[in-house]
Short mmCIF file of C-alpha atoms in Angstrom, two decimals:
data_model
loop_
_atom_site.label_atom_id
_atom_site.label_comp_id
_atom_site.label_asym_id
_atom_site.label_seq_id
_atom_site.Cartn_x
_atom_site.Cartn_y
_atom_site.Cartn_z
CA UNK E 809 -23.61 -11.90 4.78
CA UNK E 810 -19.72 -12.50 4.90
CA UNK E 811 -17.60 -10.26 3.24
CA UNK E 812 -14.95 -11.53 0.53
CA UNK E 813 -11.53 -12.59 2.44
CA UNK E 814 -8.39 -12.89 0.73
CA UNK E 815 -7.28 -15.66 3.56
CA UNK E 816 -8.94 -17.40 1.48
CA UNK E 817 -6.55 -19.94 -0.98
CA UNK E 818 -6.43 -18.07 -4.92
CA UNK E 819 -6.33 -20.43 -7.34
CA UNK E 820 -3.31 -22.78 -8.47
CA UNK E 821 -0.63 -20.22 -9.12
CA UNK E 822 -2.17 -17.10 -7.81
CA UNK E 823 0.59 -14.90 -5.29
CA UNK E 824 0.58 -15.31 -2.05
CA UNK E 825 -2.12 -12.80 0.08
CA UNK E 826 -1.11 -10.13 1.98
CA UNK E 827 -1.08 -10.41 5.70
CA UNK E 828 -4.90 -9.30 7.56
CA UNK E 829 -2.87 -7.21 10.28
CA UNK E 830 -5.10 -3.93 10.21
CA UNK E 831 -7.65 -3.47 12.74
CA UNK E 832 -10.43 -1.06 12.83
CA UNK E 833 -8.96 1.28 15.45
CA UNK E 834 -4.98 1.17 13.72
CA UNK E 835 -7.36 2.07 10.07
CA UNK E 836 -8.49 5.48 11.52
CA UNK E 837 -5.19 6.22 12.87
CA UNK E 838 -4.02 4.90 8.99
CA UNK E 839 -6.44 7.25 7.22
CA UNK E 840 -5.59 10.51 10.10
CA UNK E 841 -1.73 9.99 9.43
CA UNK E 842 -2.18 9.48 6.23
CA UNK E 843 -3.94 12.82 4.83
CA UNK E 844 -2.31 15.04 8.35
CA UNK E 845 1.47 16.01 7.53
CA UNK E 846 3.16 17.94 4.71
CA UNK E 847 0.71 19.34 3.47
CA UNK E 848 -0.41 21.46 6.58
CA UNK E 849 2.78 21.07 7.81
CA UNK E 850 4.99 22.83 4.67
CA UNK E 851 2.69 23.75 2.36
CA UNK E 852 0.74 26.03 4.52
CA UNK E 853 2.71 28.79 3.71
CA UNK E 854 2.70 28.88 0.19
CA UNK E 855 -0.70 28.92 0.10
CA UNK E 856 -1.15 31.92 2.42
CA UNK E 857 1.13 33.53 -0.05
CA UNK E 858 -2.43 32.80 -3.54
CA UNK E 859 -4.97 33.63 -1.43
CA UNK E 860 -4.16 36.21 1.49
CA UNK E 861 -5.50 36.44 4.92
CA UNK E 862 -8.16 34.30 3.89
CA UNK E 863 -6.03 31.17 4.22
CA UNK E 864 -9.04 29.49 5.62
CA UNK E 865 -11.51 29.61 3.31
CA UNK E 866 -9.03 27.10 0.48
CA UNK E 867 -9.12 24.17 3.08
CA UNK E 868 -12.90 25.02 3.85
CA UNK E 869 -13.51 24.22 0.03
CA UNK E 870 -10.92 21.33 -0.60
CA UNK E 871 -12.35 19.68 2.35
CA UNK E 872 -15.45 19.56 0.65
CA UNK E 873 -13.71 18.17 -1.87
CA UNK E 874 -12.33 15.48 -0.32
CA UNK E 875 -15.51 15.01 1.51
CA UNK E 876 -17.59 14.18 -2.44
CA UNK E 877 -14.79 11.94 -3.71
CA UNK E 878 -14.67 9.94 -0.11
CA UNK E 879 -18.24 9.03 -0.34
CA UNK E 880 -17.41 6.90 -3.61
CA UNK E 881 -14.11 5.54 -1.94
CA UNK E 882 -16.55 4.09 1.20
CA UNK E 883 -18.84 2.59 -2.01
CA UNK E 884 -16.44 0.77 -4.01
CA UNK E 885 -13.77 -0.83 -1.90
CA UNK E 886 -16.74 -1.87 0.38
CA UNK E 887 -18.19 -2.97 -3.18
CA UNK E 888 -14.49 -4.20 -3.52
CA UNK E 889 -12.42 -4.30 -1.30
CA UNK E 890 -9.17 -5.41 -3.34
CA UNK E 891 -5.62 -3.56 -3.64
CA UNK E 892 -5.73 -1.60 -6.19
CA UNK E 893 -7.84 1.12 -5.61
CA UNK E 894 -9.13 3.35 -8.34
CA UNK E 895 -7.33 1.53 -11.13
CA UNK E 896 -9.83 -1.81 -9.64
CA UNK E 897 -11.93 0.33 -9.89
CA UNK E 898 -11.40 2.79 -13.61
CA UNK E 899 -11.06 -1.64 -15.26
CA UNK E 900 -14.78 -2.50 -13.81
CA UNK E 901 -16.25 0.58 -14.69
CA UNK E 902 -14.93 1.30 -18.70
CA UNK E 903 -12.85 -1.57 -19.40
CA UNK E 904 -10.15 0.02 -21.47
CA UNK E 905 -7.16 -2.12 -19.82
CA UNK E 906 -4.73 1.71 -21.62
CA UNK E 907 -7.09 3.97 -19.04
CA UNK E 908 -6.63 1.48 -15.60
CA UNK E 909 -2.65 1.77 -16.74
CA UNK E 910 -2.73 5.42 -17.59
CA UNK E 911 -4.95 6.10 -14.15
CA UNK E 912 -3.13 3.31 -11.41
CA UNK E 913 0.29 4.88 -12.66
CA UNK E 914 -1.37 8.42 -11.50
CA UNK E 915 -2.20 6.69 -7.92
CA UNK E 916 1.09 5.40 -7.86
CA UNK E 917 3.25 9.04 -9.33
CA UNK E 918 0.78 10.57 -6.99
CA UNK E 919 1.62 9.08 -3.88
CA UNK E 920 5.52 8.79 -5.16
CA UNK E 921 4.94 13.17 -5.19
CA UNK E 922 3.73 13.37 -2.26
CA UNK E 923 6.53 11.13 -0.10
CA UNK E 924 8.76 13.41 -2.15
CA UNK E 925 7.33 16.65 -0.67
CA UNK E 926 7.29 14.95 2.85
CA UNK E 927 11.48 14.19 1.99
CA UNK E 928 11.68 17.69 0.64
CA UNK E 929 10.03 18.58 4.03
CA UNK E 930 12.11 16.80 6.41
CA UNK E 931 15.65 17.93 4.88
CA UNK E 932 15.16 21.97 5.36
CA UNK E 933 14.20 24.11 8.35
CA UNK E 934 12.51 22.38 10.35
CA UNK E 935 15.30 20.00 10.32
CA UNK E 936 17.93 23.39 10.63
CA UNK E 937 16.79 24.20 13.54
CA UNK E 938 18.87 21.17 14.41
CA UNK E 939 21.29 20.67 11.82
CA UNK E 940 22.24 22.92 8.86
CA UNK E 941 22.47 19.22 6.70
CA UNK E 942 22.95 18.48 2.65
CA UNK E 943 19.14 18.69 2.40
CA UNK E 944 19.35 16.51 -1.51
CA UNK E 945 21.81 14.09 0.84
CA UNK E 946 18.73 14.32 3.40
CA UNK E 947 15.86 13.10 1.47
CA UNK E 948 17.85 10.60 -0.46
CA UNK E 949 19.23 9.14 3.09
CA UNK E 950 15.83 9.22 4.21
CA UNK E 951 13.46 8.07 1.37
CA UNK E 952 15.85 4.61 1.47
CA UNK E 953 15.54 4.71 5.37
CA UNK E 954 11.23 4.97 4.26
CA UNK E 955 11.90 1.51 2.11
CA UNK E 956 13.58 -0.60 4.29
CA UNK E 957 11.03 -0.39 7.02
CA UNK E 958 8.39 -1.11 4.80
CA UNK E 959 10.32 -3.36 4.14
CA UNK E 960 10.36 -4.77 7.03
CA UNK E 961 6.19 -5.57 7.35
CA UNK E 962 2.88 -4.03 7.17
CA UNK E 963 2.55 -4.29 10.73
CA UNK E 964 6.16 -2.41 12.06
CA UNK E 965 4.98 -0.16 9.11
CA UNK E 966 1.74 0.79 11.34
CA UNK E 967 2.77 0.22 14.40
CA UNK E 968 5.35 2.95 13.79
CA UNK E 969 2.08 5.05 11.96
CA UNK E 970 0.36 5.23 15.93
CA UNK E 971 3.46 7.53 17.00
CA UNK E 972 4.09 9.24 14.59
CA UNK E 973 -0.02 10.18 13.97
CA UNK E 974 0.06 10.66 17.60
CA UNK E 975 2.57 12.77 17.79
CA UNK E 976 1.52 14.93 14.59
CA UNK E 977 -1.68 15.25 16.16
CA UNK E 978 -0.16 16.51 19.33
CA UNK E 979 1.56 18.98 17.05
CA UNK E 980 -1.65 20.47 15.51
CA UNK E 981 -3.30 20.53 18.87
CA UNK E 982 -0.64 23.20 20.23
CA UNK E 983 -0.85 25.62 16.91
CA UNK E 984 -4.78 25.00 17.74
CA UNK E 985 -4.16 26.02 21.33
CA UNK E 986 -2.26 29.16 20.72
CA UNK E 987 -4.30 30.44 18.93
CA UNK E 988 -7.86 29.87 21.86
CA UNK E 989 -4.12 31.88 24.34
CA UNK E 990 -3.85 34.79 21.37
CA UNK E 991 -8.25 34.63 21.54
CA UNK E 992 -8.36 34.41 24.97
CA UNK E 993 -5.35 37.16 25.55
CA UNK E 994 -6.26 39.92 22.79
CA UNK E 995 -3.44 39.39 20.50
CA UNK E 996 -3.65 38.08 16.40
CA UNK E 997 -5.58 40.43 14.85
CA UNK E 998 -9.17 39.24 14.01
CA UNK E 999 -9.57 41.39 11.19
CA UNK E 1000 -6.84 39.73 8.57
CA UNK E 1001 -9.10 36.68 8.23
CA UNK E 1002 -11.51 38.05 5.93
CA UNK E 1003 -9.21 39.56 3.51
CA UNK E 1004 -8.14 37.46 0.81
CA UNK E 1005 -5.40 38.73 -1.45
CA UNK E 1006 -4.66 37.15 -4.92
CA UNK E 1007 -3.10 39.60 -6.95
CA UNK E 1008 -5.42 41.55 -8.95
CA UNK E 1009 -9.66 41.52 -9.55
CA UNK E 1010 -12.43 40.05 -10.89
CA UNK E 1011 -12.12 37.06 -13.28
CA UNK E 1012 -7.99 37.15 -11.29
CA UNK E 1013 -9.54 36.20 -7.48
CA UNK E 1014 -11.32 33.58 -8.56
CA UNK E 1015 -8.53 31.91 -10.74
CA UNK E 1016 -6.20 32.69 -7.25
CA UNK E 1017 -9.28 30.72 -4.63
CA UNK E 1018 -8.53 28.63 -6.89
CA UNK E 1019 -5.82 27.95 -7.38
CA UNK E 1020 -4.62 28.19 -3.32
CA UNK E 1021 -7.21 25.06 -3.50
CA UNK E 1022 -5.40 23.71 -6.16
CA UNK E 1023 -2.59 23.50 -3.62
CA UNK E 1024 -4.55 22.85 -0.11
CA UNK E 1025 -5.68 19.81 -1.84
CA UNK E 1026 -1.90 18.59 -1.48
CA UNK E 1027 -2.86 18.18 2.81
CA UNK E 1028 -6.33 16.49 2.30
CA UNK E 1029 -4.24 13.81 -0.23
CA UNK E 1030 -5.09 10.21 2.05
CA UNK E 1031 -7.80 8.83 2.39
CA UNK E 1032 -7.28 7.11 -1.71
CA UNK E 1033 -3.67 5.47 -0.26
CA UNK E 1034 -6.24 3.68 2.46
CA UNK E 1035 -8.53 1.79 0.86
CA UNK E 1036 -5.04 0.01 -1.40
CA UNK E 1037 -4.72 -1.25 1.92
CA UNK E 1038 -8.06 -3.66 2.40
CA UNK E 1039 -6.31 -6.71 1.14
CA UNK E 1040 -4.89 -5.96 4.61
CA UNK E 1041 -7.65 -4.77 6.91
CA UNK E 1042 -9.61 -7.48 8.88
CA UNK E 1043 -12.80 -6.31 7.79
CA UNK E 1044 -13.36 -3.61 4.34
CA UNK E 1045 -16.47 -3.71 4.04
CA UNK E 1046 -17.60 -3.70 7.83
CA UNK E 1047 -14.22 -1.06 8.60
CA UNK E 1048 -13.62 1.63 5.99
CA UNK E 1049 -16.97 3.92 5.34
CA UNK E 1050 -16.56 4.71 9.22
CA UNK E 1051 -12.40 4.77 8.61
CA UNK E 1052 -12.99 7.01 6.10
CA UNK E 1053 -15.04 9.45 6.61
CA UNK E 1054 -13.65 10.36 10.29
CA UNK E 1055 -10.60 10.21 8.97
CA UNK E 1056 -11.72 13.45 6.95
CA UNK E 1057 -13.30 14.47 8.96
CA UNK E 1058 -10.50 14.58 12.23
CA UNK E 1059 -8.25 16.10 9.77
CA UNK E 1060 -10.73 18.59 7.54
CA UNK E 1061 -11.65 19.85 11.49
CA UNK E 1062 -8.10 20.26 12.25
CA UNK E 1063 -6.89 21.48 8.90
CA UNK E 1064 -9.51 24.57 8.58
CA UNK E 1065 -8.70 25.44 12.68
CA UNK E 1066 -4.93 25.62 11.69
CA UNK E 1067 -4.88 27.63 8.38
CA UNK E 1068 -7.90 30.26 11.21
CA UNK E 1069 -4.54 30.45 13.61
CA UNK E 1070 -1.21 31.00 11.68
CA UNK E 1071 -3.14 33.84 9.57
CA UNK E 1072 -4.51 34.73 13.08
CA UNK E 1073 -1.52 35.13 14.27
CA UNK E 1074 1.40 35.61 11.84
CA UNK E 1075 1.03 37.81 8.18
CA UNK E 1076 -0.09 35.92 5.41
CA UNK E 1077 3.54 37.19 3.22
CA UNK E 1078 5.47 35.53 6.28
CA UNK E 1079 4.17 33.12 5.92
CA UNK E 1080 4.51 32.01 2.06
CA UNK E 1081 8.31 33.08 3.08
CA UNK E 1082 9.38 30.17 5.70
CA UNK E 1083 9.57 26.35 4.78
CA UNK E 1084 8.37 26.37 8.34
CA UNK E 1085 5.71 27.75 8.70
CA UNK E 1086 3.41 26.53 11.18
CA UNK E 1087 6.80 27.65 13.23
CA UNK E 1088 6.63 30.47 12.77
CA UNK E 1089 2.49 30.62 14.04
CA UNK E 1090 4.85 29.66 17.79
CA UNK E 1091 7.26 32.23 17.57
CA UNK E 1092 4.50 34.72 17.10
CA UNK E 1093 2.20 31.77 19.02
CA UNK E 1094 2.83 34.54 22.76
CA UNK E 1095 2.79 31.08 24.92
CA UNK E 1096 6.45 29.58 26.07
CA UNK E 1097 6.25 26.59 24.14
CA UNK E 1098 10.26 25.36 22.77
CA UNK E 1099 10.11 25.98 18.87
CA UNK E 1100 12.37 22.96 19.53
CA UNK E 1101 10.14 20.23 20.27
CA UNK E 1102 7.90 22.10 17.89
CA UNK E 1103 10.43 21.28 14.50
CA UNK E 1104 10.62 17.89 16.00
CA UNK E 1105 6.77 17.04 15.84
CA UNK E 1106 7.25 18.02 12.34
CA UNK E 1107 9.86 16.73 11.65
CA UNK E 1108 7.35 13.35 12.74
CA UNK E 1109 4.79 14.50 10.62
CA UNK E 1110 6.17 14.44 7.40
CA UNK E 1111 8.02 11.57 8.56
CA UNK E 1112 4.42 9.97 8.39
CA UNK E 1113 3.73 10.89 5.49
CA UNK E 1114 5.74 9.71 3.28
CA UNK E 1115 5.84 6.05 5.10
CA UNK E 1116 1.82 5.74 4.39
CA UNK E 1117 2.64 7.40 0.92
CA UNK E 1118 5.17 4.62 0.22
CA UNK E 1119 3.81 1.99 1.43
CA UNK E 1120 0.76 2.63 -0.56
CA UNK E 1121 2.52 2.79 -3.40
CA UNK E 1122 3.63 -0.93 -3.25
CA UNK E 1123 0.61 -1.82 -2.12
CA UNK E 1124 -1.09 -0.07 -5.58
CA UNK E 1125 2.13 -1.66 -7.74
CA UNK E 1126 1.36 -5.67 -6.31
CA UNK E 1127 -2.77 -4.83 -7.05
CA UNK E 1128 -2.07 -3.55 -10.33
CA UNK E 1129 0.25 -7.22 -10.67
CA UNK E 1130 -2.47 -9.03 -9.24
CA UNK E 1131 -4.64 -7.90 -12.20
CA UNK E 1132 -2.10 -7.82 -14.64
CA UNK E 1133 -2.37 -4.33 -15.54
CA UNK E 1134 2.23 -4.19 -14.56
CA UNK E 1135 4.33 -7.62 -14.96
CA UNK E 1136 3.27 -10.86 -12.81
CA UNK E 1137 6.47 -10.56 -11.09
CA UNK E 1138 5.60 -7.07 -9.21
CA UNK E 1139 3.46 -8.86 -7.37
CA UNK E 1140 6.34 -11.41 -5.42
CA UNK E 1141 6.16 -11.02 -1.87
CA UNK E 1142 9.05 -11.30 1.11
CA UNK E 1143 8.89 -14.40 1.99
CA UNK E 1144 8.74 -14.57 5.48
CA UNK E 1145 7.36 -11.39 5.40
CA UNK E 1146 5.05 -10.99 2.81
CA UNK E 1147 5.71 -7.85 1.47
CA UNK E 1148 5.67 -7.06 -1.23
CA UNK E 1149 9.69 -6.80 -1.88
CA UNK E 1150 9.43 -5.83 -6.20
CA UNK E 1151 7.00 -2.84 -5.73
CA UNK E 1152 8.83 -1.76 -2.58
CA UNK E 1153 11.95 -1.43 -5.51
CA UNK E 1154 10.20 0.47 -8.25
CA UNK E 1155 8.33 3.22 -6.37
CA UNK E 1156 11.68 4.15 -4.10
CA UNK E 1157 13.98 4.34 -7.50
CA UNK E 1158 10.77 6.67 -8.82
CA UNK E 1159 10.89 8.75 -5.35
CA UNK E 1160 14.67 9.29 -5.85
CA UNK E 1161 14.45 10.44 -8.87
CA UNK E 1162 11.68 12.77 -7.81
CA UNK E 1163 13.35 14.06 -5.18
CA UNK E 1164 16.15 14.95 -7.33
CA UNK E 1165 14.14 17.11 -9.68
CA UNK E 1166 11.30 18.84 -6.69
CA UNK E 1167 10.76 21.03 -4.58
CA UNK E 1168 8.34 21.31 -2.31
CA UNK E 1169 6.26 23.70 -3.48
CA UNK E 1170 5.89 21.65 -7.25
CA UNK E 1171 5.58 18.12 -6.10
CA UNK E 1172 3.05 19.03 -3.68
CA UNK E 1173 0.97 21.05 -6.28
CA UNK E 1174 1.58 17.67 -9.11
CA UNK E 1175 0.55 15.47 -6.03
CA UNK E 1176 -2.62 17.56 -6.38
CA UNK E 1177 -2.90 17.77 -9.13
CA UNK E 1178 -2.42 14.32 -10.78
CA UNK E 1179 -5.12 13.11 -7.46
CA UNK E 1180 -8.12 15.13 -9.22
CA UNK E 1181 -7.59 14.49 -12.33
CA UNK E 1182 -8.29 10.64 -11.48
CA UNK E 1183 -10.76 12.10 -8.70
CA UNK E 1184 -12.88 12.18 -11.53
CA UNK E 1185 -12.56 9.32 -13.20
CA UNK E 1186 -14.05 7.12 -9.72
CA UNK E 1187 -16.75 10.11 -9.49
CA UNK E 1188 -17.86 8.68 -12.52
CA UNK E 1189 -17.12 5.10 -12.08
CA UNK E 1190 -18.82 4.99 -9.22
CA UNK E 1191 -22.08 5.83 -10.70
CA UNK E 1192 -21.29 3.26 -14.01
CA UNK E 1193 -20.34 0.80 -11.96
CA UNK E 1194 -24.50 0.67 -10.22
CA UNK E 1195 -25.36 -1.58 -12.38
CA UNK E 1196 -22.80 -4.72 -11.47
CA UNK E 1197 -24.36 -6.52 -7.89
CA UNK E 1198 -22.58 -7.81 -5.78
CA UNK E 1199 -23.34 -10.86 -2.93
CA UNK E 1200 -22.18 -8.88 -0.35
CA UNK E 1201 -23.97 -5.45 1.86
CA UNK E 1202 -21.86 -2.17 1.04
CA UNK E 1203 -22.09 1.59 1.96
CA UNK E 1204 -24.05 3.03 -1.00
CA UNK E 1205 -23.59 7.33 -1.49
CA UNK E 1206 -26.11 9.73 -2.63
CA UNK E 1207 -26.24 9.33 -6.86
CA UNK E 1208 -25.96 14.09 -5.73
CA UNK E 1209 -21.87 13.66 -4.25
CA UNK E 1210 -19.95 12.13 -7.17
CA UNK E 1211 -21.70 14.04 -9.14
CA UNK E 1212 -20.73 17.75 -7.56
CA UNK E 1213 -17.42 15.41 -7.22
CA UNK E 1214 -16.54 15.29 -10.27
CA UNK E 1215 -16.70 18.75 -11.20
CA UNK E 1216 -15.62 19.75 -8.34
CA UNK E 1217 -12.80 18.00 -8.76
CA UNK E 1218 -12.13 18.78 -12.49
CA UNK E 1219 -12.59 22.19 -11.81
CA UNK E 1220 -9.43 22.70 -9.94
CA UNK E 1221 -7.89 20.16 -12.16
CA UNK E 1222 -8.49 22.05 -14.85
CA UNK E 1223 -6.35 26.39 -16.30
CA UNK E 1224 -8.73 28.58 -14.53
CA UNK E 1225 -6.88 27.04 -10.42
CA UNK E 1226 -3.63 29.10 -10.90
CA UNK E 1227 -1.39 26.27 -11.49
CA UNK E 1228 2.61 27.04 -12.28
CA UNK E 1229 3.47 25.67 -15.47
CA UNK E 1230 5.80 23.14 -14.27
CA UNK E 1231 2.60 21.46 -12.67
CA UNK E 1232 1.60 20.42 -15.88
CA UNK E 1233 5.27 19.18 -17.67
CA UNK E 1234 6.09 17.44 -14.54
CA UNK E 1235 2.09 15.78 -14.59
CA UNK E 1236 2.76 15.48 -18.62
CA UNK E 1237 6.34 13.97 -18.44
CA UNK E 1238 4.93 11.58 -15.06
CA UNK E 1239 2.29 10.02 -17.70
CA UNK E 1240 4.45 9.81 -20.77
CA UNK E 1241 6.87 7.15 -19.05
CA UNK E 1242 3.39 6.18 -17.86
CA UNK E 1243 2.35 5.71 -21.68
CA UNK E 1244 6.55 4.05 -22.75
CA UNK E 1245 5.46 1.75 -19.65
CA UNK E 1246 2.62 0.53 -20.86
CA UNK E 1247 4.01 -0.20 -24.07
CA UNK E 1248 6.84 -1.45 -22.62
CA UNK E 1249 3.74 -4.71 -21.10
CA UNK E 1250 2.12 -4.57 -24.18
CA UNK E 1251 5.29 -6.16 -25.68
CA UNK E 1252 6.18 -8.16 -23.05
CA UNK E 1253 3.03 -9.97 -22.91
CA UNK E 1254 2.15 -10.81 -26.58
CA UNK E 1255 5.98 -12.28 -27.07
CA UNK E 1256 4.57 -14.44 -23.75
CA UNK E 1257 0.91 -15.01 -25.48
CA UNK E 1258 3.13 -16.14 -28.94
CA UNK E 1259 5.16 -18.29 -26.90
CA UNK E 1260 2.59 -20.10 -25.72
CA UNK E 1261 1.03 -20.71 -29.29
CA UNK E 1262 4.35 -22.16 -30.10
CA UNK E 1263 4.59 -24.48 -27.98
#
């Protein structure tokens, strides 16, 4: 049966549809490009500082949680191929507008905190390889440049994503190649790979591993953003299952290999002290490779992460506005370009606020925490929505997977994970902002309803 299309004319007064410009190959690259990037290039050292030489372990656990939740997203995006992602699924499952708004707001803020972490990473040690510039100023200019590209259109943004994805994948393949070279030539210290150093014993080991996994999970975020591009994908029901599973599988394999190589070649304390941990791996690799070239690749990687996150956040605003969660004006598109101009402006302002008030590790951990909470809701929603039948065929995940996904997400988001207090404070402030915006929106809606009754 034919799957729904956003190109089909809507009812009178509906907002203009987004342009379907993303085919299956571009979609795979979009997912891979969104997942790869800031996480592995910037926070690998911080993860090593939490867990020690067994750096690969948090990435393996994070990979497992990501696969479980990806299966739920694949079922839901095939069932409801529209922008808004987790917010749409929450509303359909629970019919509680306030919960829907909070989930949508948390997803949007997670994308913005991820992009802000990327902006901070861009202005850090990788850039200092070329020039010593004011980090905050660089991060602000970086966010504004991404907004300009986002306004140009999804086709231009996705094409830029293709180029940057190929560059960042090449950089990670170089790291893996250095590991192979070290193994063949007898370099590195394999004994480090099984060393757990969490700063304690017993329960401290568990909390240390969970805390490291929570931070490492920041490297896996991205596939959930791609579902917000459903209305700009040519055949979402057909293409999304393959794209998401391939994307998560490719990136998970690469991450585990990079973590193994990093720990093999560099002591975890040295990795922890650097904001450019993979550059430390290049220096220690033993093979001749220009560090400046790798630094440039890393800058491309974090640029790609930020670009895609900003794209997704603006599309999420568009989707929420169409669902009447945000004012209808937020769904306004730029004439000619048909990009969500109001959503882009709004998300850019919020990203600038985060850039000015956070650093890489805190912003990355905030991203992971917010999304783990959302993933728990999505995994439950997919089970609730089994009672809702749709007229077109779609992927159906085995029931056990969302059950395990919800449990895993709740454990990683819970108090057992060794997470800095600032992460909870930042998340609480963001949620408070969301509650305030919800209240304002309700007042506007009620005022409009009163005027309509008066007429």
